[in-house]
Amino acid sequence: MIWYKKLYLGESIKQARWVRYQISYGKNPKGYYCITLPEQGENLLDIYPSRLLRTDGFNGEDLRIIGVASDKKEAFDVVRDIIEDVYVHTRGFDIKGYLGIQI
């Protein structure tokens, strides 16, 4: 997992470092949702439950996490905030370009 420096957080997330630690190293991370850049296809963003990222069959090494939320509804709110932020500043939907992420 690759974490974006200026992580977008849901309103209920108070300790970003602790959440990052739980998701990255915790055996059973609380029910967080991670917003990532899409792995393939034409999606703008992907949303994954944090428990999925810690399973053996899931290869999340190259995932670029740019946001975290505490539940699914909040994850949709964070996605909306990201897309709105990108559109307001660029009048487009190039999220990778706006965030300065090279792949």
PDB file of C-alpha atoms in Angstrom:
ATOM      1  CA  MET A   1       0.000   0.000   0.000  1.00  0.00           C
ATOM      2  CA  ILE A   2       1.188   3.453  -0.884  1.00  0.00           C
ATOM      3  CA  TRP A   3      -0.311   6.239   1.209  1.00  0.00           C
ATOM      4  CA  TYR A   4      -0.941   9.700  -0.207  1.00  0.00           C
ATOM      5  CA  LYS A   5       0.810  12.374   1.868  1.00  0.00           C
ATOM      6  CA  LYS A   6      -2.214  14.653   2.237  1.00  0.00           C
ATOM      7  CA  LEU A   7      -4.741  11.921   2.957  1.00  0.00           C
ATOM      8  CA  TYR A   8      -8.423  12.810   2.586  1.00  0.00           C
ATOM      9  CA  LEU A   9     -10.263  11.793   5.757  1.00  0.00           C
ATOM     10  CA  GLY A  10     -13.869  11.245   6.647  1.00  0.00           C
ATOM     11  CA  GLU A  11     -15.335  13.540   9.284  1.00  0.00           C
ATOM     12  CA  SER A  12     -15.322  10.860  11.984  1.00  0.00           C
ATOM     13  CA  ILE A  13     -11.622  10.001  11.567  1.00  0.00           C
ATOM     14  CA  LYS A  14      -9.720  11.812  14.314  1.00  0.00           C
ATOM     15  CA  GLN A  15      -6.345  10.027  14.449  1.00  0.00           C
ATOM     16  CA  ALA A  16      -5.090   9.518  10.915  1.00  0.00           C
ATOM     17  CA  ARG A  17      -1.773   7.960  11.969  1.00  0.00           C
ATOM     18  CA  TRP A  18      -3.518   5.355  14.126  1.00  0.00           C
ATOM     19  CA  VAL A  19      -5.943   4.486  11.319  1.00  0.00           C
ATOM     20  CA  ARG A  20      -3.051   4.117   8.846  1.00  0.00           C
ATOM     21  CA  TYR A  21      -1.243   1.846  11.301  1.00  0.00           C
ATOM     22  CA  GLN A  22      -4.339  -0.302  11.866  1.00  0.00           C
ATOM     23  CA  ILE A  23      -4.964  -0.723   8.159  1.00  0.00           C
ATOM     24  CA  SER A  24      -1.327  -1.392   7.273  1.00  0.00           C
ATOM     25  CA  TYR A  25      -0.320  -3.655  10.140  1.00  0.00           C
ATOM     26  CA  GLY A  26      -3.393  -4.529  12.176  1.00  0.00           C
ATOM     27  CA  LYS A  27      -4.628  -8.084  12.188  1.00  0.00           C
ATOM     28  CA  ASN A  28      -8.268  -7.075  12.135  1.00  0.00           C
ATOM     29  CA  PRO A  29      -8.659  -3.401  11.259  1.00  0.00           C
ATOM     30  CA  LYS A  30     -11.892  -1.774  12.315  1.00  0.00           C
ATOM     31  CA  GLY A  31     -14.455  -1.361   9.537  1.00  0.00           C
ATOM     32  CA  TYR A  32     -12.661   1.377   7.656  1.00  0.00           C
ATOM     33  CA  TYR A  33     -13.030   2.026   3.936  1.00  0.00           C
ATOM     34  CA  CYS A  34     -10.073   3.029   1.780  1.00  0.00           C
ATOM     35  CA  ILE A  35     -10.445   5.259  -1.254  1.00  0.00           C
ATOM     36  CA  THR A  36      -7.814   4.430  -3.852  1.00  0.00           C
ATOM     37  CA  LEU A  37      -6.823   5.382  -7.342  1.00  0.00           C
ATOM     38  CA  PRO A  38      -8.261   2.833  -9.780  1.00  0.00           C
ATOM     39  CA  GLU A  39      -6.148  -0.185 -10.602  1.00  0.00           C
ATOM     40  CA  GLN A  40      -7.616  -0.518 -14.086  1.00  0.00           C
ATOM     41  CA  GLY A  41     -10.488   0.602 -16.234  1.00  0.00           C
ATOM     42  CA  GLU A  42     -12.045   3.998 -16.482  1.00  0.00           C
ATOM     43  CA  ASN A  43     -13.072   4.458 -12.851  1.00  0.00           C
ATOM     44  CA  LEU A  44     -12.217   7.735 -11.184  1.00  0.00           C
ATOM     45  CA  LEU A  45     -11.689   6.104  -7.768  1.00  0.00           C
ATOM     46  CA  ASP A  46     -12.196   2.748  -6.070  1.00  0.00           C
ATOM     47  CA  ILE A  47     -13.493   2.023  -2.569  1.00  0.00           C
ATOM     48  CA  TYR A  48     -12.258  -1.035  -0.646  1.00  0.00           C
ATOM     49  CA  PRO A  49     -13.169  -2.254   2.833  1.00  0.00           C
ATOM     50  CA  SER A  50      -9.972  -2.252   4.900  1.00  0.00           C
ATOM     51  CA  ARG A  51     -10.484  -5.902   5.870  1.00  0.00           C
ATOM     52  CA  LEU A  52     -10.172  -6.883   2.203  1.00  0.00           C
ATOM     53  CA  LEU A  53      -6.731  -5.276   1.994  1.00  0.00           C
ATOM     54  CA  ARG A  54      -5.403  -7.594   4.716  1.00  0.00           C
ATOM     55  CA  THR A  55      -6.581 -10.887   3.177  1.00  0.00           C
ATOM     56  CA  ASP A  56      -4.065 -13.349   1.757  1.00  0.00           C
ATOM     57  CA  GLY A  57      -5.515 -13.498  -1.751  1.00  0.00           C
ATOM     58  CA  PHE A  58      -5.631  -9.735  -2.279  1.00  0.00           C
ATOM     59  CA  ASN A  59      -2.585  -8.048  -3.784  1.00  0.00           C
ATOM     60  CA  GLY A  60      -2.715  -4.518  -2.417  1.00  0.00           C
ATOM     61  CA  GLU A  61       0.974  -3.672  -2.658  1.00  0.00           C
ATOM     62  CA  ASP A  62       0.505  -1.190  -5.509  1.00  0.00           C
ATOM     63  CA  LEU A  63      -2.701   0.390  -4.218  1.00  0.00           C
ATOM     64  CA  ARG A  64      -2.431   4.139  -3.797  1.00  0.00           C
ATOM     65  CA  ILE A  65      -4.668   5.095  -0.901  1.00  0.00           C
ATOM     66  CA  ILE A  66      -5.736   8.723  -1.055  1.00  0.00           C
ATOM     67  CA  GLY A  67      -8.603   8.696   1.437  1.00  0.00           C
ATOM     68  CA  VAL A  68     -10.037   6.848   4.432  1.00  0.00           C
ATOM     69  CA  ALA A  69     -13.523   6.789   5.914  1.00  0.00           C
ATOM     70  CA  SER A  70     -15.082   5.004   8.855  1.00  0.00           C
ATOM     71  CA  ASP A  71     -18.115   3.616   7.009  1.00  0.00           C
ATOM     72  CA  LYS A  72     -19.470   3.205   3.501  1.00  0.00           C
ATOM     73  CA  LYS A  73     -21.646   6.320   3.510  1.00  0.00           C
ATOM     74  CA  GLU A  74     -18.745   8.419   4.703  1.00  0.00           C
ATOM     75  CA  ALA A  75     -16.546   6.864   1.987  1.00  0.00           C
ATOM     76  CA  PHE A  76     -18.980   8.113  -0.660  1.00  0.00           C
ATOM     77  CA  ASP A  77     -18.862  11.567   0.953  1.00  0.00           C
ATOM     78  CA  VAL A  78     -15.045  11.554   0.822  1.00  0.00           C
ATOM     79  CA  VAL A  79     -15.114  10.474  -2.844  1.00  0.00           C
ATOM     80  CA  ARG A  80     -17.517  13.309  -3.588  1.00  0.00           C
ATOM     81  CA  ASP A  81     -15.215  15.757  -1.796  1.00  0.00           C
ATOM     82  CA  ILE A  82     -12.178  14.570  -3.761  1.00  0.00           C
ATOM     83  CA  ILE A  83     -13.918  14.770  -7.135  1.00  0.00           C
ATOM     84  CA  GLU A  84     -15.427  18.156  -6.283  1.00  0.00           C
ATOM     85  CA  ASP A  85     -12.017  19.453  -5.169  1.00  0.00           C
ATOM     86  CA  VAL A  86     -10.384  18.279  -8.395  1.00  0.00           C
ATOM     87  CA  TYR A  87     -13.133  19.697 -10.596  1.00  0.00           C
ATOM     88  CA  VAL A  88     -13.206  23.100  -8.886  1.00  0.00           C
ATOM     89  CA  HIS A  89      -9.452  23.539  -9.271  1.00  0.00           C
ATOM     90  CA  THR A  90      -8.943  22.046 -12.743  1.00  0.00           C
ATOM     91  CA  ARG A  91     -12.361  22.005 -14.460  1.00  0.00           C
ATOM     92  CA  GLY A  92     -11.612  18.383 -15.261  1.00  0.00           C
ATOM     93  CA  PHE A  93     -11.403  14.980 -13.650  1.00  0.00           C
ATOM     94  CA  ASP A  94      -7.686  14.195 -13.808  1.00  0.00           C
ATOM     95  CA  ILE A  95      -7.333  13.114 -10.184  1.00  0.00           C
ATOM     96  CA  LYS A  96      -3.801  11.719 -10.589  1.00  0.00           C
ATOM     97  CA  GLY A  97      -2.608  14.931 -12.213  1.00  0.00           C
ATOM     98  CA  TYR A  98      -4.222  17.151  -9.602  1.00  0.00           C
ATOM     99  CA  LEU A  99      -2.746  15.151  -6.729  1.00  0.00           C
ATOM    100  CA  GLY A 100       0.649  15.026  -8.422  1.00  0.00           C
ATOM    101  CA  ILE A 101       0.810  11.241  -8.471  1.00  0.00           C
ATOM    102  CA  GLN A 102       2.975   9.560 -11.086  1.00  0.00           C
ATOM    103  CA  ILE A 103       2.270   5.939 -11.949  1.00  0.00           C
TER     104      ILE A 103
END
